[in-house]
């Protein structure tokens, strides 16, 4: 029996040894199986690797290979040649993947995943690797120098990662931009630990088989290494959206098949090297660099050019001659250079062309009917040149045309009558030409139109009422023409109007139409320089979105309405009218007894009531609150416009489509640290400057909206849509939302002066925010909160009011930011359940309930109001005086000592704020006033000017 046992033991050991030895045969270290399992173990658990398990030992006849595992392919000897887990949601790092165990690996494809940390140096062991694709992960650090070992590589794609380009500051003596010479050798730097990221290693030239090199959207800097001139097979070179500099190396002219070059959004400069003279391309993208000199004349010699962009450089000279017969062309962007040429003679007919932008160059010639034969055209932009001729009807009939911009040229004649045929047109700008005649009635058929600019022409007649059928319009500019007659009341049907309505510099007569009261998203209204008569209608004072109004140089008369924009610090120009009166500077005061006697006495009573007793004030709050609700009931129109733009909302971040996902990624350097301007509970905020110096703030959300189910995504979308439609002059505008690839972000209006918290912390800036500005700051916040609580359906609770969330514009006007962020992020519960407002501002009930009401904001507002008076957070004050003690304080003692003492008038205002703030801080949410009431009392107080 014993013997038998011994034999079987011997056999077992022998078999085990055989198995081990056979799988060890092609490596010196770990087996491939063991290496993969070890890597799997180091990763967070993920179902996609469930097939990666070691076969049961008992089943000993089966060789122990990983060849049937997901993503693995082996050669006939059972050795791994491919590891392909593209787009599987893979998480973790490559740190514990022992590359030395895979001597035969040919393909490593892990693109579109969530891998983090640097690429390990040990990748150099994969000496047979031909295909390496790590596109779109979260990899950081530098390119490992060991890549020089990968001499068989033919495709290398590390695009869309965070491979950074930061050199150790010690390399830059005296803060200069140039690193110290002598230290530049990349190996040197690595050995000395000075290279924290950056350049493409010169060793790249060892990969002589390379045909595709894609490094776009990382943070590389420095020149293109000359060694690339040794990669003779190179076909595609994509370096876009990094910080590369210098010129394009002449040595790349040695690469005969290099016909796809994408270097846009870098800092390249100088003229293109000589080899561009004769080179033909399939794809050439040079936009947004500092290139000078001429464009390559033979760019389409082979007739295979699909895309050519060179926009936003300083190119001079002619349009490349090979472009004329380039029928393959799909996309051409040469805007914002100093190119000369003739838009008629230098261009032909392009059946596949969808997008052409030649704006802001020095082009001349006639506007040709050829453009009307480019049947695929979606975007035609020739603005800012010296193009003459009439606007051919053929262009305005292009079926797919979405955007037509011919502004600032010398185009004359009439607007084609058949303009209404291009029903997909959403952007039509013909301003700054010599167009004459009438606006065709068919304009009303442009049902997708969002932006219409016909300003600065010689158009005449009356404005056709059909324009009121362009329901999607966000802005309308008809200024500087010869329009006569009444303003069509149908313009009031354009309820989507947001950005502006400009009818100035015409000869329009009659009254301001009552229907304009429906424009409850409008931000800027300009009707100056006309012959308008009658009174300024009262509804203008209740249009909460309005941030600037110009009615100057008309024949308006009567009292200027009270409140709203007319009581604000926003630009209001009512000068040069016939007979206006009111409290606006430059106007004579109205005769109170005939106009406002009732309101006047009421107000006096109220002030007395407040200063004498808080209880009476609270009672009044209720009364006035009710009154206001009735008064503004018709303002409560918040539409639920579930419409065709819903898809666009996800991908196009601005209503006119001009801010695209790529632009944002590129303009923020893929969210580079240097563009970061702040960090909040839900993510970092980046400054975004787009061409034309348009500034925005982009908040990149921490949450992984990827994990949301369809229901949540629908909820998320409609929340955002409601918020983008919310317009109030004291709320930071949310322009849109992008969710694409791994990024989710929100695009906001940019606020020059930063947060109230920062301003109060800085002595100089705090003094700039003088007493009257402080009152207006608190008033603005109160009005914003009142709007969101009472004019939005359903009401929106902020949940996180604090001085960090109050931003100030260049004229120091307060804007509440992050409105609603809290609410729509609720769908992503992981962030939300742990979040209960900012410490020091959060209402006490947040500690024990998640059922949040508006009263949470009311509490935080109370803290904020006191903070603005004191110049610092009242933290100590509040904890010291927990038991109503704070009520005993004389507020005059806590006023910010950095400001000079203030007059009696202001003291009265602050007494009101103090009383209101204390009532907001009551522990019982039900006892706190509504924001409507608070705002209303403050508005009344602010209208007491002397
Ligand atoms: C990505 O993976 C899928 C399988 O998930 C495969 O069908 C596809 O060919 C892969 N793509 C590449 C480029 O390897
Ligand atoms: C490069 O490959 C050789 C063998 O092919 C190996 O010895 C060496 O360690 C590798 N270098 C790196 C940095 O991986
Ligand atoms: C890479 O990213 C991780 C996580 O974000 C960070 O901890 C690490 O410091 C980064 N490494 C480098 C080299 O940038
Ligand atoms: C290109 O390769 C040759 C020979 O392999 C080498 O001598 C030369 O230094 C390389 N050139 C560059 C710029 O790396
Ligand atoms: C260039 O491309 C052609 C066609 O694909 C190929 O035959 C030729 O070998 C390539 N030349 C080089 C140097 O790679």
XYZ file of C-alpha atoms in Angstrom, residues 394-797:
404
model
C -28.446 78.625 -56.010
C -26.584 79.032 -52.729
C -29.663 79.803 -50.723
C -31.287 76.660 -52.131
C -28.631 74.185 -51.053
C -30.605 71.472 -49.322
C -28.095 70.576 -46.618
C -26.888 74.070 -45.835
C -26.859 74.715 -42.078
C -24.625 77.716 -41.737
C -24.161 80.539 -44.214
C -21.943 83.450 -43.286
C -21.172 86.047 -45.924
C -20.977 89.004 -43.552
C -18.506 91.867 -43.982
C -18.074 91.701 -47.738
C -19.269 93.838 -50.628
C -22.319 91.822 -51.645
C -25.183 93.810 -53.130
C -28.630 93.203 -54.594
C -31.567 91.593 -52.849
C -31.816 88.623 -50.555
C -33.067 85.756 -52.790
C -36.792 85.331 -52.448
C -36.571 81.534 -52.270
C -34.430 81.676 -49.141
C -36.951 79.608 -47.192
C -36.097 76.404 -49.048
C -33.016 75.618 -46.992
C -34.962 74.497 -44.013
C -31.901 73.117 -42.206
C -30.296 76.558 -42.051
C -29.679 77.526 -38.436
C -27.182 80.320 -38.894
C -27.600 83.070 -41.472
C -25.288 86.074 -41.283
C -25.324 88.560 -44.124
C -24.485 91.672 -42.074
C -22.068 94.351 -43.205
C -22.753 94.194 -46.946
C -24.674 96.395 -49.382
C -27.846 94.342 -49.586
C -30.950 96.327 -50.503
C -34.642 95.754 -50.967
C -36.990 93.969 -48.594
C -36.546 90.997 -46.322
C -38.340 88.173 -48.178
C -41.467 86.894 -46.453
C -40.201 83.362 -46.887
C -37.722 84.050 -44.116
C -40.444 82.735 -41.823
C -40.012 79.299 -43.352
C -36.503 78.985 -41.942
C -37.867 77.054 -39.035
C -34.450 75.932 -37.735
C -32.914 79.386 -37.716
C -31.154 80.200 -34.430
C -29.020 83.155 -35.397
C -30.032 85.798 -37.928
C -27.902 88.838 -38.664
C -28.864 91.189 -41.481
C -27.392 94.279 -39.814
C -25.478 97.035 -41.559
C -27.034 96.757 -44.974
C -29.430 98.976 -46.898
C -32.537 96.906 -46.410
C -35.781 98.836 -46.316
C -39.540 98.500 -45.974
C -41.215 97.036 -42.954
C -39.897 94.038 -41.085
C -42.050 91.111 -42.308
C -44.203 89.771 -39.507
C -43.369 86.258 -40.734
C -40.072 86.601 -38.903
C -42.103 85.705 -35.828
C -42.326 82.154 -37.194
C -38.589 81.538 -36.691
C -39.323 80.096 -33.270
C -35.826 78.801 -32.673
C -34.091 82.173 -32.910
C -31.635 82.821 -30.096
C -30.443 86.142 -31.427
C -31.730 88.572 -34.015
C -29.856 91.533 -35.392
C -31.576 93.813 -37.889
C -29.794 96.988 -36.805
C -28.364 99.648 -39.110
C -30.786 99.392 -41.990
C -33.641 101.569 -43.229
C -36.561 99.617 -41.821
C -39.742 101.627 -41.319
C -43.210 101.012 -39.935
C -44.192 99.388 -36.689
C -42.181 96.760 -34.924
C -44.161 93.573 -35.714
C -45.669 92.322 -32.483
C -44.986 88.773 -33.748
C -41.354 89.233 -32.726
C -42.771 88.679 -29.255
C -43.445 85.086 -30.341
C -39.715 84.452 -30.535
C -39.709 83.183 -26.974
C -36.415 81.367 -27.460
C -34.574 84.672 -27.941
C -31.743 84.808 -25.440
C -28.565 86.527 -26.453
C -29.918 89.734 -27.933
C -32.559 91.465 -29.974
C -31.105 94.405 -31.839
C -33.358 96.640 -33.933
C -31.305 99.807 -33.421
C -30.416 102.378 -36.072
C -33.545 102.063 -38.191
C -36.643 104.237 -38.608
C -39.132 102.062 -36.770
C -42.142 103.809 -35.264
C -45.057 103.010 -32.979
C -44.911 101.635 -29.463
C -42.839 98.855 -27.981
C -45.143 95.845 -28.563
C -46.824 94.390 -25.492
C -45.984 90.940 -26.826
C -42.347 91.546 -26.000
C -43.303 90.647 -22.446
C -43.136 87.021 -23.609
C -39.406 87.273 -24.254
C -38.552 86.003 -20.819
C -35.090 84.705 -21.681
C -33.846 87.813 -23.421
C -30.587 89.219 -22.083
C -30.005 92.297 -24.189
C -32.540 94.541 -25.900
C -31.476 97.367 -28.170
C -34.098 99.484 -29.919
C -32.180 102.738 -29.834
C -32.044 105.215 -32.716
C -35.570 104.732 -34.024
C -38.777 106.774 -33.857
C -40.499 104.718 -31.186
C -43.171 106.544 -29.230
C -45.407 105.965 -26.237
C -44.345 104.875 -22.753
C -41.731 102.395 -21.646
C -43.952 99.424 -20.786
C -43.931 98.217 -17.200
C -43.195 94.617 -18.137
C -39.624 95.554 -19.008
C -39.033 95.991 -15.272
C -40.191 92.431 -14.628
C -38.130 90.719 -17.318
C -35.726 88.928 -15.011
C -33.298 87.818 -17.697
C -32.694 91.306 -19.041
C -29.130 92.497 -18.420
C -28.867 95.483 -20.701
C -31.360 97.744 -22.405
C -30.901 100.612 -24.799
C -33.909 102.677 -25.800
C -32.037 105.932 -26.381
C -32.721 108.302 -29.261
C -36.434 107.633 -29.619
C -39.588 109.582 -28.784
C -40.549 107.679 -25.659
C -42.289 109.514 -22.843
C -43.751 109.073 -19.392
C -42.380 107.484 -16.229
C -39.657 104.887 -16.342
C -40.969 101.715 -14.670
C -39.718 100.887 -11.216
C -37.555 97.919 -10.345
C -35.883 95.160 -12.295
C -33.215 96.279 -14.667
C -34.128 99.909 -14.073
C -33.000 99.630 -10.460
C -29.881 97.634 -11.196
C -26.316 98.508 -11.976
C -26.681 97.029 -15.448
C -26.308 99.179 -18.532
C -29.512 101.118 -19.131
C -29.533 103.858 -21.752
C -32.700 105.918 -22.019
C -31.062 109.146 -23.097
C -32.349 111.431 -25.835
C -36.009 110.622 -25.632
C -38.881 113.013 -25.683
C -40.200 113.180 -22.218
C -39.132 110.455 -19.836
C -39.032 110.870 -16.097
C -37.866 108.720 -13.228
C -34.982 107.915 -10.938
C -32.543 107.052 -13.696
C -29.559 109.319 -13.860
C -30.044 112.150 -16.318
C -33.852 112.070 -16.183
C -35.998 114.471 -14.264
C -37.929 112.939 -11.369
C -41.582 112.137 -11.953
C -44.361 113.933 -10.163
C -44.943 111.326 -7.473
C -48.508 112.268 -6.605
C -49.805 111.480 -10.069
C -47.919 108.324 -10.708
C -46.994 106.277 -7.709
C -48.775 107.606 -4.653
C -50.000 104.258 -3.488
C -46.691 102.462 -3.709
C -44.870 105.356 -2.088
C -46.736 105.332 1.192
C -46.713 101.583 1.391
C -42.971 101.582 1.174
C -42.567 104.066 3.997
C -44.779 102.018 6.230
C -42.765 98.989 5.473
C -39.454 100.510 6.384
C -40.779 101.610 9.720
C -42.180 98.202 10.358
C -38.919 96.459 9.658
C -36.703 98.648 11.715
C -39.029 98.459 14.670
C -39.898 94.817 14.827
C -38.702 91.700 13.197
C -41.962 89.915 13.811
C -43.955 92.465 11.857
C -41.419 92.288 9.092
C -41.874 88.572 8.815
C -45.609 89.033 8.618
C -45.148 91.548 5.832
C -42.879 89.152 4.009
C -45.778 86.817 3.632
C -48.139 89.519 2.424
C -45.742 90.913 -0.111
C -44.734 87.455 -1.193
C -48.323 86.611 -2.063
C -48.817 89.855 -3.864
C -45.758 89.199 -5.995
C -46.826 85.676 -6.815
C -50.057 87.029 -8.266
C -48.324 89.832 -10.057
C -45.819 87.668 -11.798
C -47.874 84.589 -12.381
C -47.574 84.951 -16.129
C -43.807 84.929 -15.828
C -43.880 81.382 -14.730
C -43.707 80.138 -18.254
C -40.920 77.635 -18.274
C -41.415 75.527 -21.318
C -40.747 71.893 -21.609
C -39.402 72.032 -25.030
C -38.612 68.388 -25.603
C -37.389 68.771 -29.051
C -35.168 67.869 -31.875
C -32.163 69.475 -30.256
C -32.000 66.906 -27.549
C -29.283 64.891 -29.224
C -27.344 68.029 -30.001
C -27.459 68.907 -26.372
C -25.187 66.022 -25.669
C -22.635 66.671 -28.305
C -22.851 70.260 -29.324
C -22.029 72.448 -26.477
C -23.363 75.721 -27.755
C -26.527 76.431 -29.562
C -24.802 77.776 -32.645
C -22.572 74.744 -32.801
C -19.450 76.859 -32.676
C -18.102 75.328 -29.511
C -17.496 71.727 -30.212
C -16.142 69.031 -28.050
C -12.799 69.027 -29.821
C -12.430 72.771 -29.502
C -12.856 72.515 -25.767
C -10.396 69.695 -25.369
C -7.903 71.510 -27.487
C -8.341 74.967 -26.011
C -7.902 73.650 -22.489
C -4.919 71.540 -23.507
C -6.925 68.467 -22.628
C -7.733 69.998 -19.238
C -4.176 70.983 -18.490
C -3.409 72.222 -15.005
C -2.402 75.675 -16.242
C -5.981 76.389 -17.347
C -7.451 75.309 -14.038
C -9.077 78.264 -12.273
C -10.798 76.558 -9.402
C -12.039 73.417 -7.853
C -15.437 72.671 -6.391
C -17.292 69.770 -4.887
C -18.165 68.348 -8.290
C -14.997 68.906 -10.234
C -12.330 71.259 -11.429
C -13.080 74.414 -13.385
C -10.999 75.414 -16.377
C -10.729 78.649 -18.291
C -11.582 78.217 -21.936
C -10.571 80.828 -24.480
C -11.841 80.184 -27.945
C -10.760 81.939 -31.116
C -12.152 85.446 -31.131
C -11.244 85.773 -27.448
C -14.531 84.265 -26.343
C -14.139 83.199 -22.747
C -15.961 80.444 -20.938
C -15.556 78.428 -17.800
C -15.639 74.673 -18.174
C -16.424 72.476 -15.232
C -15.201 68.947 -15.671
C -17.343 66.685 -13.539
C -15.743 64.063 -11.370
C -18.652 61.720 -11.706
C -18.592 58.891 -14.152
C -21.845 59.531 -15.940
C -20.913 56.371 -17.854
C -22.339 54.311 -15.079
C -25.806 55.807 -15.408
C -28.665 53.762 -16.746
C -30.899 55.034 -19.539
C -33.542 56.400 -17.184
C -30.999 58.445 -15.289
C -29.483 59.742 -18.484
C -32.881 60.941 -19.603
C -33.431 62.681 -16.296
C -29.946 64.152 -16.470
C -30.560 65.494 -19.963
C -33.815 67.172 -19.169
C -32.388 68.745 -16.039
C -29.544 70.241 -17.999
C -31.873 71.415 -20.704
C -34.033 73.205 -18.183
C -30.950 74.812 -16.693
C -29.568 76.021 -20.021
C -32.891 77.692 -20.586
C -32.761 79.426 -17.255
C -31.817 83.048 -17.631
C -31.348 85.543 -14.854
C -28.862 88.337 -14.747
C -27.571 87.212 -11.349
C -27.099 83.594 -12.319
C -24.023 82.383 -14.132
C -25.247 81.241 -17.519
C -24.962 77.578 -18.292
C -24.359 77.290 -22.001
C -24.347 73.586 -22.331
C -23.219 70.215 -21.447
C -20.910 67.788 -23.141
C -20.737 64.151 -22.467
C -18.436 62.424 -24.786
C -15.793 59.803 -24.507
C -14.526 59.763 -20.991
C -15.326 63.385 -20.260
C -18.420 64.970 -18.853
C -18.417 68.708 -18.526
C -20.526 71.820 -18.245
C -19.838 75.082 -20.015
C -20.544 78.286 -18.151
C -20.259 81.988 -18.665
C -16.819 83.197 -17.596
C -16.665 85.575 -14.635
C -13.682 87.897 -14.761
C -13.371 88.701 -11.066
C -13.597 85.242 -9.623
C -15.348 84.296 -6.425
C -16.685 86.510 -3.673
C -14.694 84.412 -1.206
C -11.438 85.314 -2.942
C -12.339 88.970 -3.204
C -13.194 89.256 0.483
C -9.935 87.545 1.381
C -7.894 90.127 -0.517
C -7.687 93.513 1.272
C -7.368 95.540 -1.904
C -10.199 93.850 -3.719
C -12.360 93.840 -0.614
C -12.104 97.641 -0.455
C -13.060 97.873 -4.081
C -16.276 96.115 -3.143
C -17.592 99.187 -1.373
C -20.745 99.473 0.691
C -23.144 100.073 -2.140
C -21.617 97.248 -4.168
C -21.973 94.981 -1.173
C -25.617 95.810 -0.862
C -26.071 95.062 -4.553
C -24.181 91.796 -4.175
C -26.553 90.588 -1.485
C -29.543 91.891 -3.427
C -28.397 90.108 -6.587
C -28.026 86.806 -4.758
C -31.445 87.251 -3.183
C -33.009 87.939 -6.564
C -31.327 84.940 -8.149
C -32.520 82.656 -5.369
C -35.990 84.105 -5.524
C -36.087 83.435 -9.257
C -34.980 79.844 -8.935
C -37.274 79.116 -6.010
C -40.370 80.855 -7.246
C -40.239 81.451 -10.983
C -38.980 78.068 -12.088
C -41.222 75.081 -12.437
C -40.331 72.863 -10.685
C -38.415 75.103 -8.254
C -34.666 74.635 -8.178
C -32.839 74.449 -4.845
